[in-house]
Coordinates of C-alpha atoms in Angstrom, one line a residue:
M1142 CA 11.5 -8.4 -27.7
A1143 CA 14.6 -6.5 -27.2
L1144 CA 12.3 -3.2 -25.8
A1145 CA 9.8 -5.6 -23.8
N1146 CA 12.9 -6.3 -22.1
R1147 CA 14.1 -3.1 -21.6
L1148 CA 11.0 -2.0 -19.6
R1149 CA 10.6 -4.9 -17.8
S1150 CA 14.2 -4.3 -16.2
V1151 CA 13.8 -1.1 -15.7
F1152 CA 10.6 -1.2 -14.1
P1153 CA 11.1 -2.0 -10.5
F1154 CA 13.1 1.1 -10.2
W1155 CA 10.4 3.0 -11.4
V1156 CA 8.2 1.6 -9.1
A1157 CA 10.5 2.4 -5.8
T1158 CA 11.7 5.6 -7.2
C1159 CA 8.7 6.8 -7.3
L1160 CA 7.8 5.8 -3.5
V1161 CA 11.7 7.6 -2.7
V1162 CA 9.7 10.9 -4.7
S1163 CA 6.2 10.6 -3.5
P1164 CA 6.1 12.8 -0.1
F1165 CA 8.5 14.9 -1.9
F1166 CA 6.1 17.4 -4.1
V1167 CA 5.5 20.4 -2.6
F1168 CA 4.3 21.7 -5.5
P1169 CA 1.1 20.8 -7.5
L1170 CA 1.6 18.0 -10.5
V1171 CA -1.8 19.4 -12.2
S1172 CA -3.6 22.7 -11.2
G1173 CA -5.7 23.2 -7.7
A1174 CA -3.8 19.4 -6.7
H1175 CA -2.6 18.9 -3.5
F1176 CA -0.5 16.1 -1.4
Y1177 CA -3.3 13.6 -1.7
D1178 CA -4.0 14.0 -5.7
N1179 CA -0.3 14.0 -6.5
Q1180 CA 0.2 11.0 -5.1
R1181 CA -2.5 9.5 -6.9
L1182 CA -1.2 10.6 -10.2
I1183 CA 2.2 9.5 -9.7
E1184 CA -0.1 5.9 -8.6
I1185 CA -1.3 6.6 -12.0
S1186 CA 1.8 7.3 -13.9
C1187 CA 3.3 3.3 -12.2
V1188 CA -0.3 1.9 -13.3
L1189 CA -0.2 3.5 -16.6
F1190 CA 3.5 1.8 -17.1
A1191 CA 2.7 -1.4 -16.6
L1192 CA 0.0 -1.5 -18.8
V1193 CA 2.5 0.0 -21.5
V1194 CA 4.8 -3.2 -21.1
I1195 CA 2.8 -5.5 -20.3
W1196 CA 1.0 -4.2 -23.9
V1197 CA 4.8 -4.4 -25.3
Q1198 CA 5.4 -7.9 -24.2
L1199 CA 1.9 -9.0 -25.3
I1200 CA 2.8 -7.3 -28.8
Q1201 CA 6.3 -8.8 -28.9
G1202 CA 5.4 -12.0 -28.2
A1203 CA 7.7 -12.0 -25.4
A1204 CA 8.5 -15.0 -22.8
S1205 CA 5.7 -14.8 -20.6
L1206 CA 6.1 -16.3 -16.8
Q1207 CA 3.8 -18.4 -15.2
L1208 CA 3.8 -17.3 -12.0
L1209 CA 0.1 -17.9 -10.5
S1210 CA -1.6 -21.6 -9.6
R1211 CA -4.2 -22.9 -11.5
P1212 CA -6.1 -21.9 -8.4
L1213 CA -5.2 -18.9 -7.9
T1214 CA -5.8 -17.3 -11.1
L1215 CA -8.9 -18.5 -11.4
L1216 CA -9.6 -16.4 -8.2
L1217 CA -8.6 -14.0 -9.2
A1218 CA -10.1 -13.9 -12.8
L1219 CA -13.2 -13.9 -11.2
F1220 CA -12.8 -11.6 -8.7
F1221 CA -11.8 -9.0 -11.3
L1222 CA -14.8 -10.2 -13.3
V1223 CA -17.3 -9.3 -10.2
G1224 CA -15.8 -6.4 -10.0
L1225 CA -16.5 -5.3 -13.8
V1226 CA -20.4 -5.9 -13.5
S1227 CA -20.1 -4.2 -10.4
S1228 CA -18.6 -1.1 -12.3
S1229 CA -21.2 -1.5 -14.9
T1230 CA -24.8 -1.3 -11.7
A1231 CA -22.8 1.4 -9.8
Y1232 CA -24.3 4.8 -9.2
S1233 CA -21.5 6.3 -11.5
P1234 CA -19.9 3.7 -13.2
R1235 CA -17.2 6.0 -14.0
H1236 CA -15.5 6.6 -10.9
A1237 CA -16.2 2.2 -10.5
F1238 CA -14.9 1.5 -13.3
L1239 CA -11.4 3.9 -12.9
E1240 CA -11.1 1.3 -9.5
W1241 CA -11.5 -1.4 -11.0
T1242 CA -9.1 -0.3 -13.5
N1243 CA -6.7 0.9 -11.1
L1244 CA -6.8 -1.7 -8.6
L1245 CA -6.8 -4.7 -12.0
L1246 CA -3.7 -2.5 -13.4
L1247 CA -2.0 -2.7 -9.5
C1248 CA -2.0 -6.3 -9.9
G1249 CA 0.0 -6.0 -13.2
V1250 CA 2.0 -3.7 -11.4
A1251 CA 3.7 -6.6 -9.0
W1252 CA 3.5 -9.3 -11.7
L1253 CA 5.8 -7.2 -13.3
V1254 CA 8.0 -6.7 -10.4
A1255 CA 7.6 -10.7 -9.4
A1256 CA 8.5 -11.6 -13.0
E1257 CA 12.1 -9.9 -12.7
I1258 CA 13.2 -10.9 -9.7
S1259 CA 12.0 -14.3 -9.7
V1260 CA 14.5 -14.1 -12.6
K1261 CA 17.1 -11.7 -11.6
G1262 CA 16.8 -13.3 -7.5
D1263 CA 18.6 -11.6 -4.4
L1264 CA 20.7 -9.0 -6.8
L1265 CA 18.1 -7.4 -7.5
L1266 CA 15.9 -7.9 -4.5
D1267 CA 18.8 -6.3 -2.7
K1268 CA 18.1 -3.7 -5.1
V1269 CA 14.3 -2.7 -4.7
L1270 CA 14.5 -2.7 -1.1
M1271 CA 17.3 -0.9 -0.8
L1272 CA 15.5 2.1 -2.5
C1273 CA 12.5 1.5 -0.5
G1274 CA 14.8 1.9 2.8
L1275 CA 16.7 4.6 0.8
A1276 CA 13.0 6.4 0.4
C1277 CA 12.9 5.7 4.1
A1278 CA 15.7 7.7 4.9
A1279 CA 14.8 10.1 2.9
Y1280 CA 12.8 11.1 4.0
L1281 CA 14.1 10.6 8.0
L1282 CA 15.8 13.8 6.6
L1283 CA 12.8 16.0 5.6
E1284 CA 11.2 15.4 9.4
I1285 CA 14.5 15.7 11.2
A1286 CA 15.2 19.2 9.5
I1287 CA 11.4 20.0 10.3
Y1288 CA 12.0 19.1 13.7
L1289 CA 14.7 21.4 14.1
S1290 CA 13.2 24.0 12.7
L1291 CA 9.9 24.0 15.0
L1292 CA 12.1 23.3 17.8
N1293 CA 14.1 26.8 17.1
A1294 CA 10.7 28.5 16.6
G1295 CA 9.9 26.9 19.7
V1296 CA 6.5 27.8 19.2
Q1297 CA 3.6 23.7 20.0
P1298 CA 3.3 22.1 16.3
K1299 CA 0.3 20.4 14.6
P1300 CA 0.1 16.9 13.9
L1301 CA 0.2 17.8 10.3
Q1302 CA 3.1 19.9 11.3
L1303 CA 5.4 16.7 11.9
I1304 CA 4.2 14.6 9.8
V1305 CA 4.5 16.7 6.2
G1306 CA 3.6 15.4 2.6
F1307 CA 0.4 13.9 2.9
D1308 CA -3.2 15.5 3.6
N1309 CA -3.8 13.4 6.4
Y1310 CA -1.1 12.2 9.2
R1311 CA -3.0 8.6 8.2
S1312 CA -1.7 7.8 4.8
F1313 CA 1.8 8.1 6.3
N1314 CA 1.4 5.5 8.6
Y1315 CA -0.9 3.4 6.7
G1316 CA 2.3 3.1 4.6
Q1317 CA 4.3 2.6 7.1
T1318 CA 3.0 -1.1 7.9
I1319 CA 4.5 -1.9 4.5
S1320 CA 7.6 0.2 5.0
L1321 CA 9.1 -1.1 8.5
P1322 CA 8.5 -5.1 8.3
M1323 CA 11.1 -4.3 4.8
L1324 CA 13.3 -1.8 6.5
G1325 CA 13.7 -3.9 8.5
L1326 CA 14.0 -6.6 6.0
V1327 CA 17.1 -4.3 4.7
A1328 CA 18.8 -4.4 7.6
A1329 CA 18.6 -8.5 8.3
R1330 CA 19.9 -8.4 4.6
M1331 CA 22.4 -6.5 5.4
P1332 CA 26.7 -8.4 4.7
D1333 CA 28.7 -6.9 7.6
R1334 CA 27.6 -5.1 11.3
G1335 CA 28.0 -1.9 9.8
R1336 CA 25.8 -1.5 7.7
Q1337 CA 22.7 -3.8 9.5
F1338 CA 23.2 -1.1 12.8
F1339 CA 23.2 1.7 10.5
W1340 CA 19.8 -0.1 8.8
W1341 CA 18.6 -1.2 12.1
T1342 CA 19.2 2.2 13.8
I1343 CA 16.7 3.4 10.6
T1344 CA 14.2 1.5 11.4
A1345 CA 14.7 2.2 15.5
L1346 CA 13.5 6.3 13.8
W1347 CA 10.7 4.8 11.7
W1348 CA 8.9 3.3 14.9
M1349 CA 10.0 6.6 16.1
L1350 CA 8.1 8.6 13.5
L1351 CA 5.2 6.6 14.3
F1352 CA 4.6 6.9 18.0
V1353 CA 4.7 10.2 17.1
S1354 CA 1.8 9.9 15.2
A1355 CA 0.0 7.6 17.3
G1356 CA -0.8 5.1 15.1
R1357 CA -2.4 2.5 16.6
G1358 CA -3.9 0.2 13.3
T1359 CA 0.0 -0.7 12.3
F1360 CA 1.2 -1.2 15.7
V1361 CA -1.1 -3.7 16.7
G1362 CA -1.2 -4.7 12.9
L1363 CA 2.5 -5.3 12.7
M1364 CA 2.5 -6.7 16.9
A1365 CA -0.5 -9.0 16.1
A1366 CA 1.7 -10.8 12.6
M1367 CA 4.6 -10.7 14.5
V1368 CA 3.4 -12.8 17.5
M1369 CA 1.1 -15.0 15.3
V1370 CA 4.4 -15.4 12.9
W1371 CA 6.9 -15.9 15.6
F1372 CA 4.4 -18.6 17.3
S1373 CA 4.0 -20.5 14.3
L1374 CA 7.8 -20.6 12.7
R1375 CA 8.9 -21.4 16.6
Q1376 CA 13.4 -20.2 16.4
A1377 CA 13.3 -19.9 13.0
A1378 CA 11.4 -16.3 13.3
G1379 CA 12.9 -15.3 16.5
A1380 CA 16.3 -13.8 15.6
W1381 CA 14.5 -11.2 13.1
C1382 CA 11.0 -10.2 15.3
R1383 CA 12.6 -10.0 18.5
A1384 CA 14.9 -7.4 16.3
M1385 CA 12.9 -5.7 15.5
M1386 CA 10.6 -5.5 19.0
L1387 CA 13.9 -4.2 19.7
A1388 CA 14.1 -1.3 17.2
G1389 CA 11.1 -0.2 18.6
L1390 CA 11.5 -0.4 22.2
A1391 CA 14.3 2.5 20.6
G1392 CA 11.8 4.0 18.7
L1393 CA 10.0 5.0 22.0
A1394 CA 13.2 5.7 23.9
A1395 CA 13.9 8.2 20.8
Y1396 CA 10.6 9.5 20.4
L1397 CA 10.6 10.1 24.1
F1398 CA 14.0 12.3 24.7
F1399 CA 13.3 14.3 21.4
Y1400 CA 9.6 14.6 21.2
V1401 CA 8.5 14.7 24.9
A1402 CA 11.5 15.2 27.1
I1403 CA 13.4 18.3 25.1
P1404 CA 10.2 19.7 24.4
L1405 CA 9.2 19.9 27.9
S1406 CA 12.4 21.4 28.5
M1407 CA 11.6 24.4 26.5
G1408 CA 8.7 24.8 28.4
L1409 CA 6.1 23.2 25.6
E1410 CA 3.7 20.4 25.5
P1411 CA 5.0 16.6 24.1
F1412 CA 5.2 16.7 20.4
G1413 CA 2.8 14.4 18.7
L1414 CA -0.1 11.3 19.6
L1415 CA 1.2 9.6 22.1
F1416 CA 0.1 11.0 25.0
G1417 CA -3.6 11.6 24.1
I1418 CA -4.1 8.4 22.7
A1419 CA -5.1 6.5 26.5
E1420 CA -7.6 9.0 26.5
R1421 CA -9.3 9.2 22.9
T1422 CA -9.8 5.2 22.8
V1423 CA -11.9 5.7 26.1
E1424 CA -13.6 8.2 24.6
N1425 CA -13.8 6.2 21.2
P1426 CA -12.5 3.6 21.7
T1427 CA -14.0 2.6 18.0
S1428 CA -13.0 6.4 16.4
G1429 CA -15.8 6.9 14.7
R1430 CA -15.6 3.8 13.1
L1431 CA -18.8 1.7 14.8
L1432 CA -20.8 4.2 12.5
L1433 CA -19.2 3.9 9.0
W1434 CA -18.7 -0.6 10.0
V1435 CA -22.7 -0.5 10.6
R1436 CA -23.3 1.8 7.4
A1437 CA -21.3 -0.8 5.3
L1438 CA -23.6 -3.2 6.9
E1439 CA -26.3 -2.7 5.6
M1440 CA -25.0 -1.6 2.0
I1441 CA -24.2 -5.1 1.8
F1442 CA -27.3 -6.1 3.2
D1443 CA -29.3 -3.9 0.6
N1444 CA -27.3 -5.4 -2.3
P1445 CA -25.4 -8.9 -1.5
W1446 CA -24.7 -10.0 -4.7
L1447 CA -23.0 -6.9 -6.3
G1448 CA -22.4 -4.1 -3.9
A1449 CA -22.7 -1.1 -4.4
G1450 CA -19.8 -0.7 -7.3
P1451 CA -16.0 0.1 -6.7
V1452 CA -16.2 3.5 -4.2
H1453 CA -18.6 4.2 -4.0
F1454 CA -19.1 3.8 -0.1
A1455 CA -17.5 6.8 -0.3
H1456 CA -21.2 8.3 -1.9
Y1457 CA -23.5 6.0 0.4
G1458 CA -21.5 7.0 3.1
R1459 CA -21.4 10.8 2.6
D1460 CA -24.5 12.2 5.2
L1461 CA -22.4 10.6 7.8
Q1462 CA -19.1 12.8 7.3
L1463 CA -16.4 10.2 8.9
G1464 CA -14.5 8.8 5.7
S1465 CA -14.9 7.5 2.7
S1466 CA -13.9 4.4 3.4
P1467 CA -15.3 1.5 5.7
H1468 CA -11.5 1.5 7.0
N1469 CA -12.1 -2.3 7.2
W1470 CA -11.1 -4.1 4.2
P1471 CA -13.2 -7.2 4.6
L1472 CA -15.9 -4.5 5.3
Q1473 CA -15.3 -2.9 2.1
I1474 CA -15.4 -5.6 -0.7
G1475 CA -18.5 -6.8 0.5
S1476 CA -20.7 -3.3 0.9
E1477 CA -18.8 -2.4 -2.8
W1478 CA -17.5 -5.2 -5.0
G1479 CA -20.2 -8.0 -3.2
M1480 CA -19.7 -10.9 -1.0
P1481 CA -19.0 -13.7 -3.6
A1482 CA -15.9 -11.2 -5.2
L1483 CA -14.9 -11.6 -0.9
F1484 CA -14.9 -14.9 -0.9
L1485 CA -12.9 -14.5 -3.8
L1486 CA -10.3 -11.8 -2.8
C1487 CA -10.3 -14.7 0.8
G1488 CA -9.4 -17.1 -1.4
V1489 CA -6.8 -15.5 -3.4
L1490 CA -5.5 -14.2 0.1
A1491 CA -5.5 -17.6 1.6
L1492 CA -3.5 -19.5 -0.8
A1493 CA -0.8 -17.1 -1.6
M1494 CA -0.1 -16.8 2.4
F1495 CA -0.2 -20.5 2.9
K1496 CA 2.2 -20.5 0.0
L1497 CA 4.7 -18.6 1.7
W1498 CA 4.1 -20.4 4.9
R1499 CA 5.1 -23.4 3.1
L1500 CA 8.5 -22.3 1.9
R1501 CA 9.7 -22.5 5.7
K1502 CA 10.9 -26.0 5.7
I1503 CA 12.7 -25.7 2.6
V1504 CA 13.8 -22.2 2.7
S1505 CA 17.5 -22.0 3.7
V1506 CA 18.4 -20.5 6.9
K1507 CA 20.2 -17.3 6.0
E1508 CA 16.9 -17.1 3.6
Q1509 CA 14.5 -17.4 7.2
D1510 CA 14.1 -13.6 7.6
T1511 CA 13.4 -12.7 5.0
L1512 CA 10.8 -15.1 4.8
T1513 CA 9.8 -14.2 8.6
A1514 CA 9.5 -10.4 6.7
W1515 CA 7.6 -11.0 3.8
L1516 CA 4.9 -13.8 6.5
V1517 CA 5.0 -10.5 8.8
T1518 CA 4.0 -7.7 6.4
G1519 CA 1.0 -9.6 4.7
L1520 CA -0.3 -10.2 8.0
A1521 CA 0.4 -7.0 9.3
I1522 CA -1.8 -5.1 5.5
L1523 CA -4.3 -7.8 6.2
V1524 CA -5.0 -6.8 11.0
D1525 CA -4.7 -3.1 10.1
G1526 CA -6.6 -3.2 6.7
L1527 CA -9.8 -4.4 9.4
V1528 CA -9.5 -1.0 10.9
S1529 CA -7.7 1.0 8.4
G1530 CA -8.5 2.4 5.0
L1531 CA -4.2 1.4 3.6
I1532 CA -6.1 -0.2 0.7
V1533 CA -7.7 3.0 -0.8
M1534 CA -4.9 5.6 -0.3
P1535 CA -2.0 5.5 -3.1
T1536 CA 1.2 5.7 -1.6
S1537 CA 0.0 2.4 0.5
Q1538 CA -1.9 0.4 -2.5
L1539 CA 2.1 1.2 -4.3
W1540 CA 4.0 0.1 -0.9
I1541 CA 1.8 -3.7 -1.4
A1542 CA 2.1 -3.7 -4.3
L1543 CA 6.0 -3.3 -4.6
Y1544 CA 5.5 -5.5 -1.2
V1545 CA 3.6 -8.1 -3.4
G1546 CA 6.0 -8.4 -6.3
C1547 CA 8.5 -8.8 -3.8
A1548 CA 7.0 -12.1 -1.9
W1549 CA 5.8 -13.4 -4.5
G1550 CA 10.1 -12.8 -7.2
W1551 CA 11.3 -13.9 -4.4
T1552 CA 9.4 -17.2 -3.2
Y1553 CA 9.6 -18.3 -7.5
S1554 CA 13.0 -17.5 -7.6
L1555 CA 13.5 -20.0 -4.8
A1556 CA 12.7 -23.0 -7.3
P1557 CA 14.7 -25.0 -9.5
A1558 CA 12.7 -23.0 -12.7
V1559 CA 10.2 -21.4 -12.8
K1560 CA 7.5 -22.2 -16.5
S1561 CA 7.6 -19.8 -18.8
M1562 CA 5.0 -19.3 -21.8
E1563 CA 5.6 -18.3 -25.5
L1564 CA 3.4 -16.1 -26.6
R1565 CA 2.9 -15.6 -30.7
P1566 CA 0.2 -13.6 -31.1
S1567 CA -2.2 -13.5 -34.0
A1568 CA -3.1 -10.1 -35.7
R1569 CA -6.5 -10.7 -34.5
H1570 CA -4.9 -11.6 -31.2
R1571 CA -2.9 -8.0 -31.2
M1572 CA -6.0 -6.1 -31.9
L1573 CA -8.2 -7.3 -29.4
I1574 CA -5.5 -6.7 -26.7
S1575 CA -4.3 -3.4 -27.9
L1576 CA -8.4 -2.2 -27.6
A1577 CA -8.5 -4.0 -23.9
V1578 CA -5.3 -1.5 -24.1
L1579 CA -7.4 0.9 -25.5
L1580 CA -10.1 1.3 -23.2
M1581 CA -8.0 0.8 -20.0
M1582 CA -6.4 3.4 -20.4
Y1583 CA -9.9 5.1 -21.0
A1584 CA -11.3 4.0 -18.0
L1585 CA -8.3 5.9 -16.3
A1586 CA -9.2 9.3 -17.9
R1587 CA -12.9 9.1 -18.0
G1588 CA -12.3 9.1 -14.3
L1589 CA -9.5 11.5 -13.9
W1590 CA -9.5 14.1 -16.4
P1591 CA -12.4 15.9 -14.6
E1592 CA -11.8 16.1 -11.8
L1593 CA -8.6 17.2 -12.9
N1594 CA -9.9 20.2 -15.1
E1595 CA -11.6 21.6 -11.4
L1596 CA -9.3 20.6 -8.6
K1597 CA -9.0 24.6 -7.7
V1598 CA -12.4 24.7 -7.1
L1599 CA -13.1 21.2 -5.3
N1600 CA -10.5 21.0 -2.6
A1601 CA -11.5 25.3 -1.5
L1602 CA -14.9 23.7 -1.6
D1603 CA -13.9 20.3 0.2
S1604 CA -11.5 23.1 2.9
E1605 CA -14.8 25.0 3.3
T1606 CA -16.4 22.0 4.7
T1607 CA -16.5 19.7 7.2
V1608 CA -16.1 16.7 4.3
L1609 CA -13.0 14.5 5.3
A1610 CA -11.5 15.4 1.5
P1611 CA -10.2 13.6 -0.1
R1612 CA -12.2 10.0 -1.3
I1613 CA -16.0 11.3 -0.4
F1614 CA -17.9 12.4 -3.3
S1615 CA -18.1 16.0 -2.7
N1616 CA -20.5 18.4 -5.2
G1617 CA -19.9 15.6 -7.2
S1618 CA -15.9 15.2 -6.8
F1619 CA -13.6 12.2 -6.1

């Protein structure tokens, strides 16, 4: 039981640390790996760690906190049950079971983080948030070094030279949808004005990088979320939302000075994508997503009950050469998992967000900023997810799991007491638990191992075609 407690206490820091180091792995973790592959492997290390911690806890009979209401438990269990059946009927069960297992274990990641924060409260939450803040600050230092080197070279940079550590700079934007409001929360929870000013400055610079990469989905998602929460909570949300918007304006000013005025003074064009966004929006408002959405609807009509199988839009949409997901989370779940699974997931999300929103009547004044940040982050994910692939990329998936765990645990830390359940598994139950753990490990290994052995060849093939790697089944690769 002591081992289970030690592992569980370390786990939130492991997840936050993985987010710190994720963009800095410039060397391949396995032969032929690119940034995306490294980030997927880092995510897998987190879900495997979560699986081990949960297994040890169940085997040792450690107390298990009841952090889910019965309706939420039922809806979530049915969602994954439908996904399990869908995976078994998919074109490539190996890939489908990999995705299903990964998402199930990401829920385990969130639960473990929530369990720790619900017991240890603000002390642990502030430490985890600080690690998230340090992750963003460390990346900003890297970006400053790259910016200075580009100015020194006097060359016009490409977008991927400005946003490094990702195979596609949009994957960076997906993470910003979660990390930007969490940075604002770090600043708001600082005990003195000096540290608040420092972290609001970091938040403004994080906004600056959003303008550099012109992440429309992230910007619209955050702005829409702040307006909805501000309207809903009125004055209680006003201070934090105003501070976030002011940080955004400061970030825009920093972008115009460092990435526009200075390059123009050197005879270069403005750095970044912001000035081309209007033309791009007029020429192609959906950026090709309309074709992806139509294909997802076709897949829903073909198999409305079970869908094509988790992650299988990457197979049935590969001829479009536009993306490996519909860039719309309801269409993705509907086309891959089936409409029943989509309705179940919507029920989970509605109940969870309502539970958060209901806290507005009981939280203290000093906790209003925290509640506001959690609501804004959740709504931003849902809004941005209507036009982006943030629910499928490994780094944003890990950010979402950490956010859910922090908000979930914080919610229960406000309760007078959290019910716990003593588990005393029999030998038979231990065997069944161990068998389930081995099956999930097998699903992860079976899904990943074939590609890991051939990454160098497969990535070389993708780079020679117009295929938007990763996550399109090119030559059978995932």
